[in-house]
Amino acid sequence: MLMKSLHLLSSTILLHRFASRSIASLSSLPRRRIIVRIRNPSFSSPFPPILSRPISSGKVLAMAEESSSSTSSTSQKHTNRLAAEHSPYLLQHAHNPVDWYPWGEEAFEEARKRDVPIFLSIGYSTCHWCHVMEVESFEDEQVAKLLNDSFVSIKVDREERPDVDKVYMSFVQALYGGGGWPLSVFLSPDLKPLMGGTYFPPNDNYGRPGFKTLLKKVKDAWDSKRDTLVKSGTYAIEELTKALSASAGADKLSDGISREAVSICAKQLSRSYDSEFGGFGSAPKFPRPVEIQLMLYHFKKLKESGKTSEADEDQSMVLFSLQGMANGGMHDHIGGGFHRYSVDECWHVPHFEKMLYDQGQLANVYLDGFIITKDVMYSYVARDILDYLRRDMIAPEGGIFSAEDADSFEFEGAKRKKEGAFYIWSSVEIDEVLGENADIFKEHYYVKKSGNCDLSSRSDPHNEFAGKNVLIERNELSAMASKFSLSVEKYQEILGECRRKLFDVRLKRPKPHLDDKIIVSWNGLVISSFARASKILKSEPESTKYCFPVVNSQPEEYIEVAEKAALFIRGNLYDEQSRRLQHSYRQGPSKAPAFLDDYAFLIAGLLDLYENGGGIEWLKWAIKLQETQDELYLDREGGAYFNTEGQDPSVLLRVKEDHDGAEPSGNSVSAINLVRLASIVAGEKADSYLYTAHRLLAVFELRLREMAVAVPLMCCAADMISVPSRKQVVLVGSMSSPELNNMLSAAHSVYDPNKTVIHIDPSNSDEMEFWEEHNSNVAEMAKKNRNSEKVVALVCQHFTCSPPVFDSSSLTRLLSK
């Protein structure tokens, strides 16, 4: 290859060695990570991959702890261009001595004019290691001088500009096999990547290069070997472009893969199942809801084919995993919701940031758990998540905020933040707050005087939480109630009151930073869960009582939250004339246009909003958004969707994303959206949706065949499109009728991912006009089954409909067959 033939000087070799060490030595740190999405990239770096023995994460943590133990006296001495930005992450760096630029032409022009490389730093406002690198390096005058003298420094919020992050994360992953945030990349003035890594400590230590040394080596390499660096960056982008923009080899998936993808993925996931603690894979354990969705889909498929024992195995793995996550310390037992992931294998000690995309997806899989089992443990957890969001994460206007930080001050006036400070407890604190009920609470949540982070060697290897407790449930509720000679109901009431008291005390602590950006894609995920909860939770037994942090809302209240969030997006982030979205909002819309995920996730949320009782306007909007998505992102020649519009020349890669990770991929969600839309409309429009979905999946056939475990939601989409006839539940009646609400609840009370719910009010001319235009069969059903006194339900499949039923219990029985 071209690059292999290039002669390299020792300085460039050293430079890459430093970058490689950074990647290698951080590979075991508990950080939000993404997986390499490129199959065997064929380019090579001009820096040979010479890896040193990685230093222990403990030493890195110790270095970070030592350096961040005092706040910088320079924090308000300086103000840079980031002070004019709206992003919370950029504003966090507005008073660094580093002369930061936001991503944009001003920075690029400055680099060209000065003929210096760009240092690009990408992170997000609730990122722990981003905070560490800021305190250690970006607040340091000496580091700032090196950056200001020899580089143009650009800071990017990866949640505001995921398109920019994708380009340079792909580069780092392809070269080094891993990545994470903060992402640190050096670029040429024309934005080609030269080398990169993640977190760098400021000084050389333990045989590991520091950031200051790295900056000097990059400058030397730029001065002495510029042509080699630029050629390698150009070549890297060319090869990544080929690798990340595949085209379909046919108009549809081969039948075998379409039918088998779900089973292949389920088998691969089963091999990584942790039978002791639940979940798939080892520590650190991430709650990857797409894995749960895949396993539940496979469970349903096995059950329908009569393979009961195999179906039970799948169900058991899923339910045990959901129970393990709910009982663990990753679940915030006091305030509700879930932290980002568990650093250990037993779901105990988390990385404490809370991300909106986790909450939406987890609420949905716990709702699925409740539908399947009718066990209110699962509905409790779903409510717990949604009530946390309602209390802490929703703007008065209805938009839903992005994240809460892992770090906070231990007390007012503290000099530095610590991870988890807001959430952890000493045994003495609990005694003081709870009094006579302290012993019950402490035994239930495994609280120990010496601290309880001792369940795994991974839980707290550096004694950061010595004497502190992360609440975790380890015993059965009924057994614990019996031990204290209490009824289960009374025992739950005591625990709930204890949680409320601790919550009130916790409110007096300094709160973690709230990232109040409102991101369209993440709001779409949460709109889905609130809408679904409004109908699914009506199946809870009437006698069900919940204790704090659940607030015992009526299920109908949840759809109001979903509709208010959708209204916020439509009113603030959507242009009715151009039919285009903006990506995010904070003190006004962001400069960035929307990306594929924004359209795909919002469309999915709107479809759930409509199917769970929202008005026809949400379905109409979903169809309009799909048209815009096709116009802006669809590769009509090659198939599938690009992640960006491709109009910004500063974004060097236009990627067809497929990996279903912490968030599902836009292509996976789009494939399912298209199948759902095709089951709602009829005629040429339905055929067009299915054709687009078939070609999309065909683009990723190799991925589905060889690495199904990386694309579990896409596997579900592949199976959905192979189902001969999707089930349709058509409800005819007035939206003002209480019985329609009951019928909608019944329609969603049976788990079936291959089901579409359509409701139509024949007295509503707007609705009738829509159905006459988009699906005359539905309009005809409404006319024939119009009944002023009753709601009529029909279940249709294989071009035939069941005899009409007139009450919710009859509909439930019909769907349960």
PDB file of N, CA and C in Angstrom, residues 209-273:
ATOM      1  N   PRO A 209       3.462   9.003  28.054  1.00  0.00           N
ATOM      2  CA  PRO A 209       3.648  10.388  27.608  1.00  0.00           C
ATOM      3  C   PRO A 209       2.512  11.278  28.065  1.00  0.00           C
ATOM      4  N   GLY A 210       2.863  12.502  28.406  1.00  0.00           N
ATOM      5  CA  GLY A 210       1.863  13.473  28.799  1.00  0.00           C
ATOM      6  C   GLY A 210       1.464  14.355  27.637  1.00  0.00           C
ATOM      7  N   PHE A 211       0.425  15.134  27.858  1.00  0.00           N
ATOM      8  CA  PHE A 211      -0.126  15.976  26.810  1.00  0.00           C
ATOM      9  C   PHE A 211       0.878  17.032  26.356  1.00  0.00           C
ATOM     10  N   LYS A 212       1.647  17.566  27.292  1.00  0.00           N
ATOM     11  CA  LYS A 212       2.636  18.587  26.927  1.00  0.00           C
ATOM     12  C   LYS A 212       3.682  18.008  25.974  1.00  0.00           C
ATOM     13  N   THR A 213       4.154  16.833  26.288  1.00  0.00           N
ATOM     14  CA  THR A 213       5.132  16.179  25.421  1.00  0.00           C
ATOM     15  C   THR A 213       4.530  15.920  24.042  1.00  0.00           C
ATOM     16  N   LEU A 214       3.289  15.454  24.039  1.00  0.00           N
ATOM     17  CA  LEU A 214       2.624  15.152  22.781  1.00  0.00           C
ATOM     18  C   LEU A 214       2.497  16.398  21.906  1.00  0.00           C
ATOM     19  N   LEU A 215       2.123  17.508  22.513  1.00  0.00           N
ATOM     20  CA  LEU A 215       1.972  18.746  21.745  1.00  0.00           C
ATOM     21  C   LEU A 215       3.287  19.137  21.072  1.00  0.00           C
ATOM     22  N   LYS A 216       4.383  18.989  21.798  1.00  0.00           N
ATOM     23  CA  LYS A 216       5.689  19.335  21.226  1.00  0.00           C
ATOM     24  C   LYS A 216       6.039  18.391  20.068  1.00  0.00           C
ATOM     25  N   LYS A 217       5.735  17.111  20.226  1.00  0.00           N
ATOM     26  CA  LYS A 217       6.050  16.146  19.174  1.00  0.00           C
ATOM     27  C   LYS A 217       5.192  16.380  17.926  1.00  0.00           C
ATOM     28  N   VAL A 218       3.940  16.738  18.126  1.00  0.00           N
ATOM     29  CA  VAL A 218       3.079  17.018  16.975  1.00  0.00           C
ATOM     30  C   VAL A 218       3.603  18.238  16.230  1.00  0.00           C
ATOM     31  N   LYS A 219       3.997  19.265  16.971  1.00  0.00           N
ATOM     32  CA  LYS A 219       4.546  20.466  16.320  1.00  0.00           C
ATOM     33  C   LYS A 219       5.799  20.127  15.522  1.00  0.00           C
ATOM     34  N   ASP A 220       6.686  19.331  16.138  1.00  0.00           N
ATOM     35  CA  ASP A 220       7.928  18.953  15.442  1.00  0.00           C
ATOM     36  C   ASP A 220       7.602  18.170  14.161  1.00  0.00           C
ATOM     37  N   ALA A 221       6.650  17.231  14.258  1.00  0.00           N
ATOM     38  CA  ALA A 221       6.297  16.429  13.093  1.00  0.00           C
ATOM     39  C   ALA A 221       5.671  17.295  12.003  1.00  0.00           C
ATOM     40  N   TRP A 222       4.854  18.269  12.399  1.00  0.00           N
ATOM     41  CA  TRP A 222       4.236  19.178  11.434  1.00  0.00           C
ATOM     42  C   TRP A 222       5.305  19.998  10.707  1.00  0.00           C
ATOM     43  N   ASP A 223       6.307  20.430  11.448  1.00  0.00           N
ATOM     44  CA  ASP A 223       7.364  21.245  10.854  1.00  0.00           C
ATOM     45  C   ASP A 223       8.287  20.428   9.950  1.00  0.00           C
ATOM     46  N   SER A 224       8.515  19.166  10.311  1.00  0.00           N
ATOM     47  CA  SER A 224       9.549  18.410   9.604  1.00  0.00           C
ATOM     48  C   SER A 224       8.991  17.349   8.644  1.00  0.00           C
ATOM     49  N   LYS A 225       7.777  16.910   8.831  1.00  0.00           N
ATOM     50  CA  LYS A 225       7.252  15.807   8.024  1.00  0.00           C
ATOM     51  C   LYS A 225       5.796  16.053   7.641  1.00  0.00           C
ATOM     52  N   ARG A 226       5.508  17.280   7.281  1.00  0.00           N
ATOM     53  CA  ARG A 226       4.137  17.681   7.019  1.00  0.00           C
ATOM     54  C   ARG A 226       3.504  16.892   5.869  1.00  0.00           C
ATOM     55  N   ASP A 227       4.236  16.723   4.780  1.00  0.00           N
ATOM     56  CA  ASP A 227       3.666  16.053   3.609  1.00  0.00           C
ATOM     57  C   ASP A 227       3.187  14.650   3.946  1.00  0.00           C
ATOM     58  N   THR A 228       3.986  13.941   4.722  1.00  0.00           N
ATOM     59  CA  THR A 228       3.610  12.580   5.117  1.00  0.00           C
ATOM     60  C   THR A 228       2.333  12.587   5.933  1.00  0.00           C
ATOM     61  N   LEU A 229       2.235  13.525   6.890  1.00  0.00           N
ATOM     62  CA  LEU A 229       1.049  13.599   7.738  1.00  0.00           C
ATOM     63  C   LEU A 229      -0.196  13.903   6.915  1.00  0.00           C
ATOM     64  N   VAL A 230      -0.095  14.886   6.040  1.00  0.00           N
ATOM     65  CA  VAL A 230      -1.254  15.298   5.258  1.00  0.00           C
ATOM     66  C   VAL A 230      -1.683  14.196   4.296  1.00  0.00           C
ATOM     67  N   LYS A 231      -0.712  13.535   3.640  1.00  0.00           N
ATOM     68  CA  LYS A 231      -1.054  12.447   2.729  1.00  0.00           C
ATOM     69  C   LYS A 231      -1.757  11.312   3.467  1.00  0.00           C
ATOM     70  N   SER A 232      -1.267  10.994   4.654  1.00  0.00           N
ATOM     71  CA  SER A 232      -1.879   9.899   5.415  1.00  0.00           C
ATOM     72  C   SER A 232      -3.294  10.266   5.823  1.00  0.00           C
ATOM     73  N   GLY A 233      -3.510  11.524   6.224  1.00  0.00           N
ATOM     74  CA  GLY A 233      -4.852  11.947   6.596  1.00  0.00           C
ATOM     75  C   GLY A 233      -5.810  11.906   5.427  1.00  0.00           C
ATOM     76  N   THR A 234      -5.345  12.349   4.274  1.00  0.00           N
ATOM     77  CA  THR A 234      -6.174  12.329   3.077  1.00  0.00           C
ATOM     78  C   THR A 234      -6.550  10.897   2.705  1.00  0.00           C
ATOM     79  N   TYR A 235      -5.552  10.020   2.757  1.00  0.00           N
ATOM     80  CA  TYR A 235      -5.785   8.618   2.415  1.00  0.00           C
ATOM     81  C   TYR A 235      -6.750   7.964   3.410  1.00  0.00           C
ATOM     82  N   ALA A 236      -6.593   8.306   4.676  1.00  0.00           N
ATOM     83  CA  ALA A 236      -7.479   7.749   5.697  1.00  0.00           C
ATOM     84  C   ALA A 236      -8.928   8.114   5.428  1.00  0.00           C
ATOM     85  N   ILE A 237      -9.170   9.376   5.097  1.00  0.00           N
ATOM     86  CA  ILE A 237     -10.538   9.805   4.829  1.00  0.00           C
ATOM     87  C   ILE A 237     -11.088   9.115   3.583  1.00  0.00           C
ATOM     88  N   GLU A 238     -10.257   8.961   2.551  1.00  0.00           N
ATOM     89  CA  GLU A 238     -10.710   8.280   1.335  1.00  0.00           C
ATOM     90  C   GLU A 238     -11.131   6.850   1.634  1.00  0.00           C
ATOM     91  N   GLU A 239     -10.310   6.141   2.423  1.00  0.00           N
ATOM     92  CA  GLU A 239     -10.620   4.745   2.730  1.00  0.00           C
ATOM     93  C   GLU A 239     -11.829   4.620   3.653  1.00  0.00           C
ATOM     94  N   LEU A 240     -11.945   5.535   4.623  1.00  0.00           N
ATOM     95  CA  LEU A 240     -13.112   5.516   5.497  1.00  0.00           C
ATOM     96  C   LEU A 240     -14.389   5.800   4.714  1.00  0.00           C
ATOM     97  N   THR A 241     -14.307   6.702   3.754  1.00  0.00           N
ATOM     98  CA  THR A 241     -15.469   7.010   2.926  1.00  0.00           C
ATOM     99  C   THR A 241     -15.970   5.758   2.221  1.00  0.00           C
ATOM    100  N   LYS A 242     -15.031   4.964   1.672  1.00  0.00           N
ATOM    101  CA  LYS A 242     -15.422   3.719   1.008  1.00  0.00           C
ATOM    102  C   LYS A 242     -16.024   2.729   2.009  1.00  0.00           C
ATOM    103  N   ALA A 243     -15.387   2.620   3.173  1.00  0.00           N
ATOM    104  CA  ALA A 243     -15.808   1.612   4.150  1.00  0.00           C
ATOM    105  C   ALA A 243     -17.163   1.923   4.763  1.00  0.00           C
ATOM    106  N   LEU A 244     -17.487   3.207   4.879  1.00  0.00           N
ATOM    107  CA  LEU A 244     -18.676   3.590   5.627  1.00  0.00           C
ATOM    108  C   LEU A 244     -19.836   4.024   4.743  1.00  0.00           C
ATOM    109  N   SER A 245     -19.762   3.760   3.463  1.00  0.00           N
ATOM    110  CA  SER A 245     -20.864   4.147   2.576  1.00  0.00           C
ATOM    111  C   SER A 245     -21.157   3.025   1.579  1.00  0.00           C
ATOM    112  N   ALA A 246     -21.388   1.828   2.105  1.00  0.00           N
ATOM    113  CA  ALA A 246     -21.641   0.664   1.253  1.00  0.00           C
ATOM    114  C   ALA A 246     -22.935   0.834   0.459  1.00  0.00           C
ATOM    115  N   SER A 247     -23.069   0.083  -0.611  1.00  0.00           N
ATOM    116  CA  SER A 247     -24.274   0.096  -1.431  1.00  0.00           C
ATOM    117  C   SER A 247     -24.885  -1.302  -1.468  1.00  0.00           C
ATOM    118  N   ALA A 248     -26.172  -1.342  -1.764  1.00  0.00           N
ATOM    119  CA  ALA A 248     -26.867  -2.623  -1.827  1.00  0.00           C
ATOM    120  C   ALA A 248     -26.429  -3.418  -3.046  1.00  0.00           C
ATOM    121  N   GLY A 249     -26.212  -4.726  -2.868  1.00  0.00           N
ATOM    122  CA  GLY A 249     -25.869  -5.588  -3.988  1.00  0.00           C
ATOM    123  C   GLY A 249     -27.092  -6.140  -4.680  1.00  0.00           C
ATOM    124  N   ALA A 250     -28.261  -5.950  -4.031  1.00  0.00           N
ATOM    125  CA  ALA A 250     -29.528  -6.426  -4.601  1.00  0.00           C
ATOM    126  C   ALA A 250     -30.642  -5.529  -4.083  1.00  0.00           C
ATOM    127  N   ASP A 251     -31.849  -5.740  -4.563  1.00  0.00           N
ATOM    128  CA  ASP A 251     -32.967  -4.903  -4.132  1.00  0.00           C
ATOM    129  C   ASP A 251     -33.574  -5.347  -2.814  1.00  0.00           C
ATOM    130  N   LYS A 252     -33.158  -6.512  -2.322  1.00  0.00           N
ATOM    131  CA  LYS A 252     -33.687  -6.981  -1.041  1.00  0.00           C
ATOM    132  C   LYS A 252     -32.728  -7.991  -0.434  1.00  0.00           C
ATOM    133  N   LEU A 253     -32.896  -8.241   0.846  1.00  0.00           N
ATOM    134  CA  LEU A 253     -32.110  -9.260   1.525  1.00  0.00           C
ATOM    135  C   LEU A 253     -32.411 -10.634   0.945  1.00  0.00           C
ATOM    136  N   SER A 254     -31.427 -11.510   1.007  1.00  0.00           N
ATOM    137  CA  SER A 254     -31.708 -12.901   0.657  1.00  0.00           C
ATOM    138  C   SER A 254     -32.671 -13.471   1.695  1.00  0.00           C
ATOM    139  N   ASP A 255     -33.567 -14.351   1.260  1.00  0.00           N
ATOM    140  CA  ASP A 255     -34.620 -14.857   2.146  1.00  0.00           C
ATOM    141  C   ASP A 255     -34.061 -15.498   3.404  1.00  0.00           C
ATOM    142  N   GLY A 256     -32.958 -16.208   3.270  1.00  0.00           N
ATOM    143  CA  GLY A 256     -32.395 -16.894   4.430  1.00  0.00           C
ATOM    144  C   GLY A 256     -32.018 -15.931   5.536  1.00  0.00           C
ATOM    145  N   ILE A 257     -31.320 -14.858   5.185  1.00  0.00           N
ATOM    146  CA  ILE A 257     -30.894 -13.888   6.194  1.00  0.00           C
ATOM    147  C   ILE A 257     -32.098 -13.166   6.784  1.00  0.00           C
ATOM    148  N   SER A 258     -33.055 -12.823   5.958  1.00  0.00           N
ATOM    149  CA  SER A 258     -34.240 -12.127   6.443  1.00  0.00           C
ATOM    150  C   SER A 258     -34.957 -12.936   7.521  1.00  0.00           C
ATOM    151  N   ARG A 259     -35.026 -14.246   7.323  1.00  0.00           N
ATOM    152  CA  ARG A 259     -35.727 -15.107   8.281  1.00  0.00           C
ATOM    153  C   ARG A 259     -34.858 -15.518   9.453  1.00  0.00           C
ATOM    154  N   GLU A 260     -33.544 -15.534   9.266  1.00  0.00           N
ATOM    155  CA  GLU A 260     -32.662 -16.123  10.285  1.00  0.00           C
ATOM    156  C   GLU A 260     -31.901 -15.107  11.123  1.00  0.00           C
ATOM    157  N   ALA A 261     -31.898 -13.832  10.735  1.00  0.00           N
ATOM    158  CA  ALA A 261     -31.058 -12.842  11.419  1.00  0.00           C
ATOM    159  C   ALA A 261     -31.354 -12.772  12.908  1.00  0.00           C
ATOM    160  N   VAL A 262     -32.645 -12.790  13.269  1.00  0.00           N
ATOM    161  CA  VAL A 262     -33.013 -12.711  14.685  1.00  0.00           C
ATOM    162  C   VAL A 262     -32.462 -13.905  15.459  1.00  0.00           C
ATOM    163  N   SER A 263     -32.592 -15.094  14.883  1.00  0.00           N
ATOM    164  CA  SER A 263     -32.100 -16.309  15.561  1.00  0.00           C
ATOM    165  C   SER A 263     -30.579 -16.296  15.684  1.00  0.00           C
ATOM    166  N   ILE A 264     -29.898 -15.839  14.642  1.00  0.00           N
ATOM    167  CA  ILE A 264     -28.427 -15.753  14.687  1.00  0.00           C
ATOM    168  C   ILE A 264     -27.996 -14.815  15.806  1.00  0.00           C
ATOM    169  N   CYS A 265     -28.624 -13.653  15.873  1.00  0.00           N
ATOM    170  CA  CYS A 265     -28.260 -12.673  16.896  1.00  0.00           C
ATOM    171  C   CYS A 265     -28.577 -13.198  18.298  1.00  0.00           C
ATOM    172  N   ALA A 266     -29.738 -13.825  18.447  1.00  0.00           N
ATOM    173  CA  ALA A 266     -30.114 -14.359  19.757  1.00  0.00           C
ATOM    174  C   ALA A 266     -29.114 -15.402  20.243  1.00  0.00           C
ATOM    175  N   LYS A 267     -28.645 -16.261  19.337  1.00  0.00           N
ATOM    176  CA  LYS A 267     -27.652 -17.267  19.719  1.00  0.00           C
ATOM    177  C   LYS A 267     -26.344 -16.611  20.147  1.00  0.00           C
ATOM    178  N   GLN A 268     -25.923 -15.572  19.399  1.00  0.00           N
ATOM    179  CA  GLN A 268     -24.684 -14.883  19.748  1.00  0.00           C
ATOM    180  C   GLN A 268     -24.808 -14.186  21.105  1.00  0.00           C
ATOM    181  N   LEU A 269     -25.948 -13.566  21.348  1.00  0.00           N
ATOM    182  CA  LEU A 269     -26.155 -12.911  22.639  1.00  0.00           C
ATOM    183  C   LEU A 269     -26.209 -13.940  23.770  1.00  0.00           C
ATOM    184  N   SER A 270     -26.867 -15.060  23.528  1.00  0.00           N
ATOM    185  CA  SER A 270     -26.991 -16.090  24.565  1.00  0.00           C
ATOM    186  C   SER A 270     -25.637 -16.590  25.029  1.00  0.00           C
ATOM    187  N   ARG A 271     -24.676 -16.632  24.100  1.00  0.00           N
ATOM    188  CA  ARG A 271     -23.333 -17.104  24.471  1.00  0.00           C
ATOM    189  C   ARG A 271     -22.641 -16.144  25.439  1.00  0.00           C
ATOM    190  N   SER A 272     -23.059 -14.869  25.427  1.00  0.00           N
ATOM    191  CA  SER A 272     -22.429 -13.903  26.327  1.00  0.00           C
ATOM    192  C   SER A 272     -23.278 -13.621  27.560  1.00  0.00           C
ATOM    193  N   TYR A 273     -24.358 -14.391  27.735  1.00  0.00           N
ATOM    194  CA  TYR A 273     -25.274 -14.149  28.856  1.00  0.00           C
ATOM    195  C   TYR A 273     -24.599 -14.460  30.193  1.00  0.00           C
TER     196      TYR A 273
END
